[in-house]
Amino acid sequence: MSALEVWVDQDLCTGDGLCVQYAPEVFEFDVDGLAYVKGPDGELLLAPGSRVDVPEHLRLEVIDAAKECPGDCIHVHRAADDVPVAGPNAD
Ligand code: SF4
């Protein structure tokens, strides 16, 4: 299986928290009430468009979160060639 990366477009995030429920190791709210991805050290990446590697054991959770995200703002890409796997740009 190819490695995946994920990022969140906070401009469209509704703050409902579905992603945080699905994969709290990957997504977390900041004080602004919007969801951000976390680095391996648990630090929130606040810069727009910040990407993190999707942990192998959370692939399905992250893909499901992207598919069901009410804001349609979770972008999951294949790391190797940047092809969208789930989210608004995926087929
Ligand atoms: S599921 Fe989507 S809209 Fe909801 S908090 Fe997560 S990123 Fe924001």
PDB file of N, CA and C and ligand atoms in Angstrom:
ATOM      1  N   MET A   1       0.848  -1.199   0.000  1.00  0.00           N
ATOM      2  CA  MET A   1       0.000   0.000   0.000  1.00  0.00           C
ATOM      3  C   MET A   1       0.882   1.248   0.000  1.00  0.00           C
ATOM      4  N   SER A   2       0.489   2.226  -0.803  1.00  0.00           N
ATOM      5  CA  SER A   2       1.310   3.423  -0.871  1.00  0.00           C
ATOM      6  C   SER A   2       1.004   4.355   0.293  1.00  0.00           C
ATOM      7  N   ALA A   3       2.019   5.105   0.671  1.00  0.00           N
ATOM      8  CA  ALA A   3       1.880   6.024   1.799  1.00  0.00           C
ATOM      9  C   ALA A   3       0.944   7.174   1.431  1.00  0.00           C
ATOM     10  N   LEU A   4       0.219   7.666   2.409  1.00  0.00           N
ATOM     11  CA  LEU A   4      -0.726   8.760   2.208  1.00  0.00           C
ATOM     12  C   LEU A   4      -0.341   9.962   3.068  1.00  0.00           C
ATOM     13  N   GLU A   5      -0.750  11.130   2.568  1.00  0.00           N
ATOM     14  CA  GLU A   5      -0.603  12.365   3.338  1.00  0.00           C
ATOM     15  C   GLU A   5      -1.982  13.014   3.450  1.00  0.00           C
ATOM     16  N   VAL A   6      -2.156  13.839   4.471  1.00  0.00           N
ATOM     17  CA  VAL A   6      -3.452  14.492   4.661  1.00  0.00           C
ATOM     18  C   VAL A   6      -3.242  15.938   5.110  1.00  0.00           C
ATOM     19  N   TRP A   7      -4.157  16.805   4.640  1.00  0.00           N
ATOM     20  CA  TRP A   7      -4.174  18.176   5.140  1.00  0.00           C
ATOM     21  C   TRP A   7      -5.621  18.651   5.214  1.00  0.00           C
ATOM     22  N   VAL A   8      -5.849  19.705   5.987  1.00  0.00           N
ATOM     23  CA  VAL A   8      -7.191  20.254   6.185  1.00  0.00           C
ATOM     24  C   VAL A   8      -7.220  21.702   5.704  1.00  0.00           C
ATOM     25  N   ASP A   9      -8.262  22.033   4.937  1.00  0.00           N
ATOM     26  CA  ASP A   9      -8.478  23.425   4.522  1.00  0.00           C
ATOM     27  C   ASP A   9      -9.365  24.091   5.577  1.00  0.00           C
ATOM     28  N   GLN A  10      -8.736  24.800   6.492  1.00  0.00           N
ATOM     29  CA  GLN A  10      -9.495  25.397   7.605  1.00  0.00           C
ATOM     30  C   GLN A  10     -10.521  26.434   7.139  1.00  0.00           C
ATOM     31  N   ASP A  11     -10.334  27.006   5.951  1.00  0.00           N
ATOM     32  CA  ASP A  11     -11.292  27.993   5.463  1.00  0.00           C
ATOM     33  C   ASP A  11     -12.687  27.402   5.299  1.00  0.00           C
ATOM     34  N   LEU A  12     -12.755  26.077   5.124  1.00  0.00           N
ATOM     35  CA  LEU A  12     -14.046  25.428   4.891  1.00  0.00           C
ATOM     36  C   LEU A  12     -14.497  24.570   6.064  1.00  0.00           C
ATOM     37  N   CYS A  13     -13.672  24.458   7.085  1.00  0.00           N
ATOM     38  CA  CYS A  13     -13.985  23.584   8.225  1.00  0.00           C
ATOM     39  C   CYS A  13     -15.174  24.143   9.000  1.00  0.00           C
ATOM     40  N   THR A  14     -16.141  23.266   9.292  1.00  0.00           N
ATOM     41  CA  THR A  14     -17.331  23.681  10.034  1.00  0.00           C
ATOM     42  C   THR A  14     -17.158  23.497  11.544  1.00  0.00           C
ATOM     43  N   GLY A  15     -16.092  22.825  11.938  1.00  0.00           N
ATOM     44  CA  GLY A  15     -15.836  22.628  13.360  1.00  0.00           C
ATOM     45  C   GLY A  15     -16.727  21.598  14.028  1.00  0.00           C
ATOM     46  N   ASP A  16     -17.332  20.722  13.245  1.00  0.00           N
ATOM     47  CA  ASP A  16     -18.241  19.719  13.822  1.00  0.00           C
ATOM     48  C   ASP A  16     -17.507  18.615  14.568  1.00  0.00           C
ATOM     49  N   GLY A  17     -16.259  18.365  14.200  1.00  0.00           N
ATOM     50  CA  GLY A  17     -15.443  17.419  14.957  1.00  0.00           C
ATOM     51  C   GLY A  17     -15.487  15.975  14.505  1.00  0.00           C
ATOM     52  N   LEU A  18     -16.097  15.711  13.377  1.00  0.00           N
ATOM     53  CA  LEU A  18     -16.163  14.327  12.904  1.00  0.00           C
ATOM     54  C   LEU A  18     -14.763  13.727  12.733  1.00  0.00           C
ATOM     55  N   CYS A  19     -13.862  14.496  12.166  1.00  0.00           N
ATOM     56  CA  CYS A  19     -12.505  13.976  11.931  1.00  0.00           C
ATOM     57  C   CYS A  19     -11.787  13.680  13.242  1.00  0.00           C
ATOM     58  N   VAL A  20     -12.018  14.524  14.237  1.00  0.00           N
ATOM     59  CA  VAL A  20     -11.367  14.327  15.540  1.00  0.00           C
ATOM     60  C   VAL A  20     -11.884  13.046  16.193  1.00  0.00           C
ATOM     61  N   GLN A  21     -13.157  12.751  15.969  1.00  0.00           N
ATOM     62  CA  GLN A  21     -13.714  11.500  16.494  1.00  0.00           C
ATOM     63  C   GLN A  21     -13.131  10.294  15.766  1.00  0.00           C
ATOM     64  N   TYR A  22     -12.982  10.409  14.461  1.00  0.00           N
ATOM     65  CA  TYR A  22     -12.481   9.293  13.663  1.00  0.00           C
ATOM     66  C   TYR A  22     -11.011   9.007  13.951  1.00  0.00           C
ATOM     67  N   ALA A  23     -10.217  10.035  14.002  1.00  0.00           N
ATOM     68  CA  ALA A  23      -8.767   9.828  14.103  1.00  0.00           C
ATOM     69  C   ALA A  23      -8.119  10.909  14.979  1.00  0.00           C
ATOM     70  N   PRO A  24      -8.305  10.787  16.287  1.00  0.00           N
ATOM     71  CA  PRO A  24      -7.750  11.815  17.186  1.00  0.00           C
ATOM     72  C   PRO A  24      -6.225  11.867  17.186  1.00  0.00           C
ATOM     73  N   GLU A  25      -5.577  10.836  16.669  1.00  0.00           N
ATOM     74  CA  GLU A  25      -4.112  10.895  16.558  1.00  0.00           C
ATOM     75  C   GLU A  25      -3.670  11.807  15.427  1.00  0.00           C
ATOM     76  N   VAL A  26      -4.589  12.065  14.499  1.00  0.00           N
ATOM     77  CA  VAL A  26      -4.228  12.831  13.298  1.00  0.00           C
ATOM     78  C   VAL A  26      -4.840  14.231  13.318  1.00  0.00           C
ATOM     79  N   PHE A  27      -6.092  14.346  13.810  1.00  0.00           N
ATOM     80  CA  PHE A  27      -6.817  15.621  13.770  1.00  0.00           C
ATOM     81  C   PHE A  27      -7.090  16.111  15.195  1.00  0.00           C
ATOM     82  N   GLU A  28      -7.014  17.431  15.356  1.00  0.00           N
ATOM     83  CA  GLU A  28      -7.360  18.002  16.665  1.00  0.00           C
ATOM     84  C   GLU A  28      -7.817  19.437  16.459  1.00  0.00           C
ATOM     85  N   PHE A  29      -8.697  19.889  17.356  1.00  0.00           N
ATOM     86  CA  PHE A  29      -9.128  21.284  17.316  1.00  0.00           C
ATOM     87  C   PHE A  29      -8.064  22.185  17.926  1.00  0.00           C
ATOM     88  N   ASP A  30      -7.927  23.367  17.343  1.00  0.00           N
ATOM     89  CA  ASP A  30      -7.167  24.416  18.018  1.00  0.00           C
ATOM     90  C   ASP A  30      -8.176  25.294  18.768  1.00  0.00           C
ATOM     91  N   VAL A  31      -7.689  26.300  19.462  1.00  0.00           N
ATOM     92  CA  VAL A  31      -8.580  27.173  20.230  1.00  0.00           C
ATOM     93  C   VAL A  31      -9.561  27.924  19.342  1.00  0.00           C
ATOM     94  N   ASP A  32      -9.276  28.004  18.038  1.00  0.00           N
ATOM     95  CA  ASP A  32     -10.203  28.681  17.117  1.00  0.00           C
ATOM     96  C   ASP A  32     -11.407  27.806  16.757  1.00  0.00           C
ATOM     97  N   GLY A  33     -11.427  26.557  17.273  1.00  0.00           N
ATOM     98  CA  GLY A  33     -12.566  25.680  17.005  1.00  0.00           C
ATOM     99  C   GLY A  33     -12.505  24.994  15.665  1.00  0.00           C
ATOM    100  N   LEU A  34     -11.382  25.107  14.981  1.00  0.00           N
ATOM    101  CA  LEU A  34     -11.216  24.463  13.678  1.00  0.00           C
ATOM    102  C   LEU A  34     -10.248  23.291  13.810  1.00  0.00           C
ATOM    103  N   ALA A  35     -10.370  22.332  12.899  1.00  0.00           N
ATOM    104  CA  ALA A  35      -9.548  21.128  12.953  1.00  0.00           C
ATOM    105  C   ALA A  35      -8.226  21.340  12.214  1.00  0.00           C
ATOM    106  N   TYR A  36      -7.161  20.795  12.807  1.00  0.00           N
ATOM    107  CA  TYR A  36      -5.823  20.851  12.220  1.00  0.00           C
ATOM    108  C   TYR A  36      -5.217  19.460  12.264  1.00  0.00           C
ATOM    109  N   VAL A  37      -4.244  19.202  11.388  1.00  0.00           N
ATOM    110  CA  VAL A  37      -3.510  17.943  11.472  1.00  0.00           C
ATOM    111  C   VAL A  37      -2.370  18.095  12.476  1.00  0.00           C
ATOM    112  N   LYS A  38      -1.955  16.946  12.990  1.00  0.00           N
ATOM    113  CA  LYS A  38      -0.903  16.934  14.002  1.00  0.00           C
ATOM    114  C   LYS A  38       0.324  16.226  13.466  1.00  0.00           C
ATOM    115  N   GLY A  39       1.467  16.731  13.858  1.00  0.00           N
ATOM    116  CA  GLY A  39       2.723  16.044  13.541  1.00  0.00           C
ATOM    117  C   GLY A  39       2.884  14.828  14.425  1.00  0.00           C
ATOM    118  N   PRO A  40       3.900  14.018  14.138  1.00  0.00           N
ATOM    119  CA  PRO A  40       4.143  12.802  14.922  1.00  0.00           C
ATOM    120  C   PRO A  40       4.360  13.090  16.400  1.00  0.00           C
ATOM    121  N   ASP A  41       4.824  14.286  16.715  1.00  0.00           N
ATOM    122  CA  ASP A  41       5.051  14.648  18.119  1.00  0.00           C
ATOM    123  C   ASP A  41       3.787  15.185  18.782  1.00  0.00           C
ATOM    124  N   GLY A  42       2.657  15.184  18.050  1.00  0.00           N
ATOM    125  CA  GLY A  42       1.398  15.654  18.618  1.00  0.00           C
ATOM    126  C   GLY A  42       1.200  17.156  18.518  1.00  0.00           C
ATOM    127  N   GLU A  43       2.164  17.855  17.917  1.00  0.00           N
ATOM    128  CA  GLU A  43       2.078  19.308  17.755  1.00  0.00           C
ATOM    129  C   GLU A  43       1.125  19.652  16.613  1.00  0.00           C
ATOM    130  N   LEU A  44       0.180  20.572  16.849  1.00  0.00           N
ATOM    131  CA  LEU A  44      -0.712  20.988  15.765  1.00  0.00           C
ATOM    132  C   LEU A  44       0.059  21.787  14.733  1.00  0.00           C
ATOM    133  N   LEU A  45      -0.215  21.516  13.465  1.00  0.00           N
ATOM    134  CA  LEU A  45       0.441  22.252  12.386  1.00  0.00           C
ATOM    135  C   LEU A  45      -0.525  23.331  11.908  1.00  0.00           C
ATOM    136  N   LEU A  46      -0.241  24.554  12.284  1.00  0.00           N
ATOM    137  CA  LEU A  46      -1.197  25.644  12.082  1.00  0.00           C
ATOM    138  C   LEU A  46      -1.019  26.360  10.744  1.00  0.00           C
ATOM    139  N   ALA A  47       0.086  26.148  10.064  1.00  0.00           N
ATOM    140  CA  ALA A  47       0.289  26.822   8.780  1.00  0.00           C
ATOM    141  C   ALA A  47      -0.683  26.249   7.753  1.00  0.00           C
ATOM    142  N   PRO A  48      -1.359  27.127   6.967  1.00  0.00           N
ATOM    143  CA  PRO A  48      -2.314  26.640   5.976  1.00  0.00           C
ATOM    144  C   PRO A  48      -1.676  25.645   5.017  1.00  0.00           C
ATOM    145  N   GLY A  49      -2.378  24.540   4.770  1.00  0.00           N
ATOM    146  CA  GLY A  49      -1.891  23.546   3.825  1.00  0.00           C
ATOM    147  C   GLY A  49      -0.871  22.583   4.398  1.00  0.00           C
ATOM    148  N   SER A  50      -0.605  22.663   5.698  1.00  0.00           N
ATOM    149  CA  SER A  50       0.374  21.741   6.300  1.00  0.00           C
ATOM    150  C   SER A  50      -0.093  20.301   6.137  1.00  0.00           C
ATOM    151  N   ARG A  51       0.820  19.457   5.731  1.00  0.00           N
ATOM    152  CA  ARG A  51       0.498  18.041   5.514  1.00  0.00           C
ATOM    153  C   ARG A  51       1.222  17.169   6.519  1.00  0.00           C
ATOM    154  N   VAL A  52       0.586  16.055   6.845  1.00  0.00           N
ATOM    155  CA  VAL A  52       1.255  15.034   7.655  1.00  0.00           C
ATOM    156  C   VAL A  52       1.074  13.677   6.985  1.00  0.00           C
ATOM    157  N   ASP A  53       1.982  12.771   7.328  1.00  0.00           N
ATOM    158  CA  ASP A  53       1.846  11.390   6.875  1.00  0.00           C
ATOM    159  C   ASP A  53       0.692  10.745   7.633  1.00  0.00           C
ATOM    160  N   VAL A  54      -0.098   9.960   6.921  1.00  0.00           N
ATOM    161  CA  VAL A  54      -1.181   9.219   7.563  1.00  0.00           C
ATOM    162  C   VAL A  54      -0.603   7.927   8.153  1.00  0.00           C
ATOM    163  N   PRO A  55      -0.713   7.741   9.463  1.00  0.00           N
ATOM    164  CA  PRO A  55      -0.201   6.493  10.042  1.00  0.00           C
ATOM    165  C   PRO A  55      -0.893   5.288   9.394  1.00  0.00           C
ATOM    166  N   GLU A  56      -0.105   4.267   9.139  1.00  0.00           N
ATOM    167  CA  GLU A  56      -0.587   3.071   8.451  1.00  0.00           C
ATOM    168  C   GLU A  56      -1.887   2.530   9.071  1.00  0.00           C
ATOM    169  N   HIS A  57      -1.940   2.486  10.378  1.00  0.00           N
ATOM    170  CA  HIS A  57      -3.085   1.862  11.052  1.00  0.00           C
ATOM    171  C   HIS A  57      -4.314   2.770  11.076  1.00  0.00           C
ATOM    172  N   LEU A  58      -4.180   4.011  10.568  1.00  0.00           N
ATOM    173  CA  LEU A  58      -5.324   4.931  10.579  1.00  0.00           C
ATOM    174  C   LEU A  58      -5.779   5.305   9.174  1.00  0.00           C
ATOM    175  N   ARG A  59      -5.300   4.573   8.186  1.00  0.00           N
ATOM    176  CA  ARG A  59      -5.655   4.902   6.791  1.00  0.00           C
ATOM    177  C   ARG A  59      -7.169   4.937   6.587  1.00  0.00           C
ATOM    178  N   LEU A  60      -7.845   3.888   7.015  1.00  0.00           N
ATOM    179  CA  LEU A  60      -9.291   3.821   6.776  1.00  0.00           C
ATOM    180  C   LEU A  60     -10.030   4.928   7.507  1.00  0.00           C
ATOM    181  N   GLU A  61      -9.620   5.194   8.743  1.00  0.00           N
ATOM    182  CA  GLU A  61     -10.279   6.238   9.521  1.00  0.00           C
ATOM    183  C   GLU A  61     -10.111   7.602   8.848  1.00  0.00           C
ATOM    184  N   VAL A  62      -8.901   7.873   8.368  1.00  0.00           N
ATOM    185  CA  VAL A  62      -8.646   9.175   7.738  1.00  0.00           C
ATOM    186  C   VAL A  62      -9.401   9.289   6.412  1.00  0.00           C
ATOM    187  N   ILE A  63      -9.437   8.207   5.653  1.00  0.00           N
ATOM    188  CA  ILE A  63     -10.172   8.234   4.383  1.00  0.00           C
ATOM    189  C   ILE A  63     -11.671   8.394   4.642  1.00  0.00           C
ATOM    190  N   ASP A  64     -12.189   7.686   5.629  1.00  0.00           N
ATOM    191  CA  ASP A  64     -13.607   7.836   5.963  1.00  0.00           C
ATOM    192  C   ASP A  64     -13.910   9.260   6.429  1.00  0.00           C
ATOM    193  N   ALA A  65     -13.033   9.824   7.225  1.00  0.00           N
ATOM    194  CA  ALA A  65     -13.236  11.200   7.685  1.00  0.00           C
ATOM    195  C   ALA A  65     -13.291  12.150   6.494  1.00  0.00           C
ATOM    196  N   ALA A  66     -12.391  11.946   5.531  1.00  0.00           N
ATOM    197  CA  ALA A  66     -12.376  12.818   4.352  1.00  0.00           C
ATOM    198  C   ALA A  66     -13.659  12.667   3.539  1.00  0.00           C
ATOM    199  N   LYS A  67     -14.139  11.432   3.435  1.00  0.00           N
ATOM    200  CA  LYS A  67     -15.359  11.203   2.655  1.00  0.00           C
ATOM    201  C   LYS A  67     -16.580  11.810   3.321  1.00  0.00           C
ATOM    202  N   GLU A  68     -16.593  11.832   4.641  1.00  0.00           N
ATOM    203  CA  GLU A  68     -17.787  12.271   5.368  1.00  0.00           C
ATOM    204  C   GLU A  68     -17.674  13.685   5.916  1.00  0.00           C
ATOM    205  N   CYS A  69     -16.531  14.305   5.765  1.00  0.00           N
ATOM    206  CA  CYS A  69     -16.311  15.658   6.300  1.00  0.00           C
ATOM    207  C   CYS A  69     -17.376  16.613   5.762  1.00  0.00           C
ATOM    208  N   PRO A  70     -18.162  17.237   6.641  1.00  0.00           N
ATOM    209  CA  PRO A  70     -19.237  18.133   6.191  1.00  0.00           C
ATOM    210  C   PRO A  70     -18.714  19.342   5.413  1.00  0.00           C
ATOM    211  N   GLY A  71     -17.507  19.765   5.687  1.00  0.00           N
ATOM    212  CA  GLY A  71     -16.941  20.906   4.970  1.00  0.00           C
ATOM    213  C   GLY A  71     -16.265  20.513   3.670  1.00  0.00           C
ATOM    214  N   ASP A  72     -16.156  19.209   3.430  1.00  0.00           N
ATOM    215  CA  ASP A  72     -15.462  18.708   2.236  1.00  0.00           C
ATOM    216  C   ASP A  72     -14.062  19.321   2.158  1.00  0.00           C
ATOM    217  N   CYS A  73     -13.385  19.316   3.272  1.00  0.00           N
ATOM    218  CA  CYS A  73     -12.121  20.063   3.342  1.00  0.00           C
ATOM    219  C   CYS A  73     -10.953  19.248   3.877  1.00  0.00           C
ATOM    220  N   ILE A  74     -11.104  17.905   3.923  1.00  0.00           N
ATOM    221  CA  ILE A  74      -9.977  17.042   4.285  1.00  0.00           C
ATOM    222  C   ILE A  74      -9.433  16.446   2.994  1.00  0.00           C
ATOM    223  N   HIS A  75      -8.183  16.723   2.724  1.00  0.00           N
ATOM    224  CA  HIS A  75      -7.551  16.280   1.471  1.00  0.00           C
ATOM    225  C   HIS A  75      -6.569  15.157   1.768  1.00  0.00           C
ATOM    226  N   VAL A  76      -6.818  13.983   1.184  1.00  0.00           N
ATOM    227  CA  VAL A  76      -5.911  12.844   1.338  1.00  0.00           C
ATOM    228  C   VAL A  76      -5.260  12.563  -0.013  1.00  0.00           C
ATOM    229  N   HIS A  77      -3.940  12.549  -0.022  1.00  0.00           N
ATOM    230  CA  HIS A  77      -3.183  12.350  -1.262  1.00  0.00           C
ATOM    231  C   HIS A  77      -2.231  11.181  -1.107  1.00  0.00           C
ATOM    232  N   ARG A  78      -1.932  10.501  -2.227  1.00  0.00           N
ATOM    233  CA  ARG A  78      -0.822   9.561  -2.226  1.00  0.00           C
ATOM    234  C   ARG A  78       0.463  10.349  -2.119  1.00  0.00           C
ATOM    235  N   ALA A  79       1.323   9.943  -1.212  1.00  0.00           N
ATOM    236  CA  ALA A  79       2.558  10.699  -0.985  1.00  0.00           C
ATOM    237  C   ALA A  79       3.466  10.675  -2.214  1.00  0.00           C
ATOM    238  N   ALA A  80       3.513   9.547  -2.899  1.00  0.00           N
ATOM    239  CA  ALA A  80       4.478   9.367  -3.988  1.00  0.00           C
ATOM    240  C   ALA A  80       4.208  10.289  -5.178  1.00  0.00           C
ATOM    241  N   ASP A  81       2.933  10.432  -5.562  1.00  0.00           N
ATOM    242  CA  ASP A  81       2.642  11.168  -6.794  1.00  0.00           C
ATOM    243  C   ASP A  81       1.546  12.222  -6.617  1.00  0.00           C
ATOM    244  N   ASP A  82       1.137  12.453  -5.364  1.00  0.00           N
ATOM    245  CA  ASP A  82       0.202  13.532  -5.064  1.00  0.00           C
ATOM    246  C   ASP A  82      -1.210  13.304  -5.604  1.00  0.00           C
ATOM    247  N   VAL A  83      -1.519  12.096  -6.032  1.00  0.00           N
ATOM    248  CA  VAL A  83      -2.859  11.822  -6.560  1.00  0.00           C
ATOM    249  C   VAL A  83      -3.867  11.836  -5.407  1.00  0.00           C
ATOM    250  N   PRO A  84      -4.968  12.608  -5.560  1.00  0.00           N
ATOM    251  CA  PRO A  84      -5.980  12.646  -4.503  1.00  0.00           C
ATOM    252  C   PRO A  84      -6.648  11.282  -4.323  1.00  0.00           C
ATOM    253  N   VAL A  85      -6.739  10.831  -3.095  1.00  0.00           N
ATOM    254  CA  VAL A  85      -7.316   9.531  -2.781  1.00  0.00           C
ATOM    255  C   VAL A  85      -8.696   9.693  -2.147  1.00  0.00           C
ATOM    256  N   ALA A  86      -8.870  10.734  -1.364  1.00  0.00           N
ATOM    257  CA  ALA A  86     -10.166  11.029  -0.751  1.00  0.00           C
ATOM    258  C   ALA A  86     -10.233  12.530  -0.491  1.00  0.00           C
ATOM    259  N   GLY A  87     -11.470  13.033  -0.467  1.00  0.00           N
ATOM    260  CA  GLY A  87     -11.653  14.468  -0.290  1.00  0.00           C
ATOM    261  C   GLY A  87     -12.192  15.092  -1.553  1.00  0.00           C
ATOM    262  N   PRO A  88     -12.272  16.421  -1.578  1.00  0.00           N
ATOM    263  CA  PRO A  88     -12.977  17.111  -2.669  1.00  0.00           C
ATOM    264  C   PRO A  88     -12.346  16.924  -4.042  1.00  0.00           C
ATOM    265  N   ASN A  89     -11.066  16.605  -4.115  1.00  0.00           N
ATOM    266  CA  ASN A  89     -10.423  16.462  -5.422  1.00  0.00           C
ATOM    267  C   ASN A  89     -10.327  15.022  -5.904  1.00  0.00           C
ATOM    268  N   ALA A  90     -10.818  14.085  -5.087  1.00  0.00           N
ATOM    269  CA  ALA A  90     -10.750  12.674  -5.479  1.00  0.00           C
ATOM    270  C   ALA A  90     -11.926  12.329  -6.406  1.00  0.00           C
ATOM    271  N   ASP A  91     -11.744  11.304  -7.209  1.00  0.00           N
ATOM    272  CA  ASP A  91     -12.816  10.884  -8.133  1.00  0.00           C
ATOM    273  C   ASP A  91     -14.000  10.323  -7.350  1.00  0.00           C
TER     274      ASP A  91
HETATM  275  S1  SF4 B   1     -14.743  16.767   9.666  1.00  0.00           S
HETATM  276 FE1  SF4 B   1     -14.158  18.412   8.266  1.00  0.00          FE
HETATM  277  S2  SF4 B   1     -15.498  20.123   8.758  1.00  0.00           S
HETATM  278 FE2  SF4 B   1     -15.595  18.678  10.465  1.00  0.00          FE
HETATM  279  S3  SF4 B   1     -14.080  19.417  11.955  1.00  0.00           S
HETATM  280 FE3  SF4 B   1     -13.065  17.897  10.638  1.00  0.00          FE
HETATM  281  S4  SF4 B   1     -12.130  19.100   8.967  1.00  0.00           S
HETATM  282 FE4  SF4 B   1     -13.640  20.400   9.979  1.00  0.00          FE
END
